[in-house]
XYZ file of C-alpha atoms in Angstrom:
359
model
C 10.649 144.544 101.884
C 11.758 145.120 105.513
C 10.481 142.410 107.624
C 10.397 142.780 111.445
C 11.728 139.853 113.363
C 11.318 140.242 117.153
C 13.113 137.810 119.233
C 11.022 134.284 119.407
C 8.497 134.749 122.339
C 5.896 131.748 123.563
C 4.276 129.972 126.409
C 6.780 127.700 126.678
C 9.541 130.662 126.879
C 9.811 130.182 130.603
C 9.995 126.631 130.859
C 12.918 124.028 129.687
C 12.036 122.394 126.562
C 12.681 119.218 125.654
C 15.565 118.522 123.066
C 13.102 117.591 120.478
C 10.801 120.677 121.202
C 13.919 122.883 120.421
C 14.707 121.336 117.488
C 10.986 121.958 116.773
C 11.024 125.615 117.754
C 14.300 126.117 115.579
C 12.869 124.824 112.779
C 9.621 126.700 113.216
C 12.155 129.851 112.971
C 13.583 128.693 109.866
C 10.058 128.055 107.923
C 8.585 131.559 108.671
C 11.788 133.279 108.563
C 14.494 131.847 106.189
C 15.212 133.749 103.214
C 13.572 131.169 100.489
C 10.819 133.204 101.318
C 11.946 136.711 100.123
C 10.261 138.351 97.203
C 14.055 138.394 95.535
C 14.342 134.689 96.053
C 11.207 133.864 94.058
C 11.681 136.150 91.057
C 15.475 134.565 90.939
C 14.240 131.239 91.077
C 10.926 131.730 88.678
C 13.412 133.638 85.969
C 11.916 136.897 86.632
C 14.731 138.703 86.909
C 17.112 139.957 83.969
C 20.370 139.416 83.853
C 22.113 142.230 85.473
C 19.437 141.403 88.608
C 21.180 138.179 88.529
C 24.785 139.741 88.473
C 24.194 141.868 90.895
C 22.999 139.191 93.280
C 26.110 136.895 92.061
C 28.571 139.730 92.830
C 26.797 140.615 96.480
C 26.181 137.210 97.316
C 30.006 137.191 97.069
C 31.105 138.845 99.701
C 29.074 137.360 101.972
C 30.753 133.920 100.499
C 33.858 135.178 101.110
C 33.665 136.257 104.586
C 32.204 133.023 106.106
C 35.412 131.341 106.264
C 36.400 134.712 108.527
C 33.319 134.230 110.687
C 34.466 130.188 110.992
C 37.804 131.499 111.922
C 36.534 133.571 114.437
C 34.346 130.788 116.158
C 37.163 128.520 115.609
C 39.353 130.848 117.708
C 37.042 130.763 121.026
C 36.995 127.018 121.054
C 38.982 125.482 123.857
C 37.967 121.901 123.071
C 40.443 120.483 120.353
C 38.187 117.689 119.135
C 35.228 120.418 118.437
C 37.846 122.518 116.669
C 38.835 119.712 114.577
C 35.185 119.280 113.446
C 34.828 123.201 112.986
C 37.833 123.854 111.034
C 36.377 121.939 108.267
C 34.385 124.701 107.407
C 37.069 127.007 106.568
C 38.581 124.331 104.048
C 35.084 123.731 102.688
C 35.354 127.424 101.682
C 39.050 128.485 101.223
C 40.251 124.920 99.680
C 43.142 122.746 100.619
C 44.947 124.561 97.931
C 44.586 127.334 95.041
C 42.009 126.846 92.740
C 39.891 124.648 95.448
C 36.942 125.575 97.710
C 34.039 127.734 97.388
C 34.928 130.939 97.198
C 36.898 129.938 94.126
C 33.428 128.270 93.110
C 31.427 131.242 93.438
C 33.757 133.173 91.934
C 33.663 130.781 88.847
C 29.536 131.378 88.972
C 30.442 135.201 89.089
C 32.608 134.835 86.156
C 30.063 132.704 84.612
C 27.383 135.520 84.577
C 29.954 137.634 83.028
C 31.957 139.504 85.335
C 35.691 139.913 85.427
C 37.353 138.091 88.535
C 39.261 140.588 89.629
C 36.569 143.071 89.750
C 34.766 140.386 91.924
C 37.603 139.974 94.428
C 37.985 143.928 94.678
C 34.445 143.826 96.177
C 34.503 147.531 94.803
C 30.830 147.259 93.587
C 29.107 145.416 96.972
C 26.090 147.521 98.263
C 26.840 149.177 101.569
C 23.779 147.511 103.166
C 25.199 143.683 102.414
C 28.330 144.538 103.825
C 26.638 146.111 106.905
C 24.928 142.744 107.397
C 27.589 140.507 106.182
C 30.099 141.887 108.430
C 26.884 142.308 111.265
C 27.578 138.154 111.418
C 31.315 138.720 111.794
C 30.950 140.883 114.876
C 28.363 138.994 116.300
C 30.164 135.243 116.522
C 33.042 136.896 117.689
C 30.986 138.988 120.604
C 28.234 136.764 121.700
C 28.606 132.997 123.372
C 29.752 129.963 121.504
C 26.407 128.719 122.307
C 25.076 131.719 120.168
C 27.906 131.719 117.575
C 27.200 128.181 116.638
C 23.214 128.109 117.019
C 23.084 131.191 114.295
C 24.947 129.118 111.565
C 21.606 126.835 112.181
C 20.276 128.472 108.774
C 22.450 125.598 107.237
C 19.170 123.111 108.348
C 17.391 124.939 105.428
C 19.941 125.604 102.755
C 19.708 122.082 101.222
C 15.804 122.894 99.841
C 16.779 126.176 98.278
C 19.639 125.245 96.870
C 17.572 122.515 94.974
C 14.923 125.388 94.192
C 17.787 127.724 93.156
C 19.662 125.172 90.990
C 16.689 123.685 89.292
C 14.724 127.088 88.583
C 17.677 128.909 87.299
C 18.865 126.226 84.883
C 15.373 126.157 83.428
C 14.528 129.795 83.173
C 18.153 131.251 82.331
C 19.237 130.448 79.351
C 23.187 132.158 80.347
C 22.889 129.708 83.100
C 24.985 126.270 83.041
C 25.319 123.404 85.815
C 29.067 124.109 85.262
C 28.235 128.170 86.169
C 26.438 126.726 89.434
C 28.997 124.257 90.308
C 29.116 126.085 94.120
C 25.915 124.393 94.850
C 26.712 120.827 94.598
C 29.449 120.437 96.929
C 26.905 122.475 99.464
C 23.790 119.642 99.026
C 26.231 117.540 101.314
C 28.228 119.901 103.297
C 25.397 121.833 104.375
C 23.507 119.167 106.138
C 26.506 117.625 107.522
C 27.119 121.045 109.343
C 23.663 121.469 110.392
C 23.500 118.366 112.075
C 26.795 118.925 114.314
C 25.470 122.195 114.928
C 22.263 121.248 116.084
C 23.684 118.423 118.061
C 25.820 120.894 120.032
C 22.809 123.790 120.646
C 20.617 120.496 121.723
C 22.996 119.498 124.171
C 24.235 122.891 125.326
C 21.257 124.749 125.405
C 20.320 123.331 129.098
C 18.299 126.433 130.704
C 15.405 128.240 129.260
C 17.474 131.361 128.781
C 19.939 129.499 127.038
C 17.489 128.025 124.826
C 15.627 131.716 124.061
C 19.398 132.945 123.245
C 19.947 129.742 120.912
C 16.395 130.926 119.018
C 17.585 134.585 118.768
C 20.943 134.033 117.330
C 19.126 132.328 114.727
C 16.418 134.631 113.984
C 19.610 137.282 114.042
C 21.140 134.952 111.020
C 17.787 134.779 109.330
C 17.961 138.925 109.461
C 21.333 138.742 108.201
C 20.252 136.880 104.931
C 17.064 138.510 104.577
C 18.599 142.104 104.779
C 20.861 141.278 102.099
C 18.052 140.810 99.425
C 15.950 143.826 101.049
C 19.192 145.891 99.708
C 19.219 144.031 96.592
C 15.422 144.729 95.905
C 15.364 148.131 96.583
C 18.454 148.960 94.650
C 17.980 146.475 91.385
C 14.551 145.838 91.093
C 11.908 148.335 92.905
C 12.421 151.565 93.093
C 15.847 150.634 91.460
C 17.648 153.069 93.228
C 21.288 152.173 93.409
C 23.388 153.986 95.797
C 26.493 155.800 95.145
C 29.591 153.525 94.641
C 27.651 150.841 94.063
C 27.546 148.182 91.046
C 25.977 149.277 87.995
C 25.499 147.425 85.166
C 28.239 146.958 82.513
C 30.596 147.527 85.148
C 33.324 145.016 85.855
C 32.490 142.973 82.956
C 34.348 140.412 80.408
C 33.675 141.575 77.019
C 30.762 139.412 75.427
C 32.540 138.089 72.728
C 35.242 136.743 75.222
C 32.609 134.630 77.038
C 31.362 131.794 74.077
C 32.107 128.581 74.313
C 33.907 126.755 71.688
C 31.572 125.954 68.718
C 29.327 128.723 69.207
C 29.053 132.426 68.588
C 27.988 134.073 65.430
C 27.205 132.235 62.783
C 27.775 132.744 58.971
C 25.853 131.621 55.673
C 28.946 129.004 55.301
C 28.649 127.920 58.659
C 27.281 124.107 59.384
C 25.214 124.286 62.278
C 24.276 121.172 64.406
C 22.674 120.497 67.556
C 24.799 119.891 70.487
C 25.542 116.212 72.488
C 22.332 115.831 74.721
C 20.084 118.588 72.660
C 17.494 117.093 70.819
C 13.844 118.484 68.994
C 10.392 116.385 69.561
C 7.032 116.697 69.452
C 5.127 117.213 72.799
C 2.300 114.964 72.825
C 0.932 117.031 75.642
C 1.184 120.339 74.760
C 0.855 119.882 71.332
C 3.980 121.401 70.404
C 7.572 120.927 68.853
C 9.958 121.560 71.772
C 13.962 121.537 71.781
C 14.913 119.867 74.522
C 18.411 120.542 76.425
C 19.975 119.639 79.725
C 17.748 120.753 82.510
C 16.219 123.121 80.053
C 13.343 123.310 77.174
C 12.796 125.531 74.439
C 9.054 126.090 73.031
C 9.377 125.883 69.464
C 7.325 127.780 66.706
C 6.668 126.661 62.948
C 9.560 128.543 61.451
C 11.920 127.069 63.978
C 11.021 123.749 63.151
C 11.045 124.169 59.792
C 14.743 125.184 60.005
C 15.794 122.781 62.605
C 14.454 119.908 60.573
C 17.194 120.629 58.181
C 19.864 121.276 60.488
C 21.896 118.035 60.547
C 25.566 118.945 61.026
C 26.027 118.240 57.401
C 24.420 121.283 55.566
C 25.491 124.895 56.041
C 23.515 127.678 56.602
C 23.209 128.809 53.285
C 22.309 125.808 51.936
C 19.347 125.894 54.811
C 18.099 128.963 53.154
C 18.137 127.573 49.639
C 15.930 124.572 50.457
C 13.379 126.429 52.334
C 13.423 128.956 49.379
C 12.590 126.129 47.341
C 9.838 124.625 49.641
C 8.249 128.227 50.450
C 8.569 129.778 46.941
C 10.142 133.066 48.662
C 13.807 134.494 48.083
C 16.522 132.024 49.761
C 19.148 135.011 50.305
C 15.937 136.713 52.722
C 15.341 133.563 54.375
C 19.232 133.505 55.441
C 18.567 136.617 57.119
C 15.796 135.077 59.515
C 17.519 131.981 59.567
C 21.067 133.020 60.746
C 19.466 135.306 63.349
C 17.460 132.282 64.723
C 20.270 130.358 65.012
C 22.509 132.577 66.370
C 20.208 133.226 69.271
C 20.079 129.432 69.892
C 23.824 129.438 69.542
C 24.025 131.876 72.529
C 21.627 129.980 74.443
C 24.199 126.991 74.114
C 21.677 124.830 72.235
C 23.556 124.755 68.550
C 27.181 124.743 67.707
C 28.854 124.833 64.550
């Protein structure tokens, strides 16, 4: 999965680009090298990863998120212009928050908790891939050691993040029944923060990259940042997808998780025969004329239903117990209600686990 990204070169590399030409060149780097193109992201967004593979992504991405304010503090320390510092320090506030329980890092911790991790395990960074640490720490060193122009230019991956965020949120909500809007709350803030930060950085680069050499440095810095993001996904793919070689000391499935029984939402969990199931607010069954089948509609998600599921859900009215539903189905199909009850409980518990059924 490794991609070779040479320093950008073109016929125009020896002449000064206009500000618009420079912007176009920077955007072209993202169009060809941004990590939305990585196979791991395609699998993530298309619902092709297992829950443990999604967990591996959430855990490792935490290290990147946690180090972003460290990176921004390194950039801030190099700024001699107070006006510039006042703008840049907002990035640190965005991630660290103004108070405990606030900020992007806190929201990412909630994302990790949402996929089953214990908070203390995530914060310990014990299971982070070494390659993730190497990539992220290389980025921190880069902004501390290179010119201020290069440090700011490296942040221009923010120009491309709104598209990947939109794709990620819609894809994960649609394809993973263990993902909710609350789990992905981190990305809601980034939809406004990232364009704001990108606009500022792009304006700075266009105004300060005043020679062909400085423009090449800015483009190389953005290329480097794309590499940082790409190599993190290379490591995830190698360890948790194919060939699936998890390095020593890296997270292994089952480690650092909250017991599944502790993660259920109120009203969900294992149903018994005496429970009275109902569809939550915002969930309904309807017949899809285009596809000629019944579906269960939930916020941002759709579930296809077979004939047996339709028969059961037609009787889920918030008044009838599971046992009574089985009795009625037994009468309809001339079958043993208690045998039907076993199958009904299995189906309803599956829907409860997907948070589209309550009791």
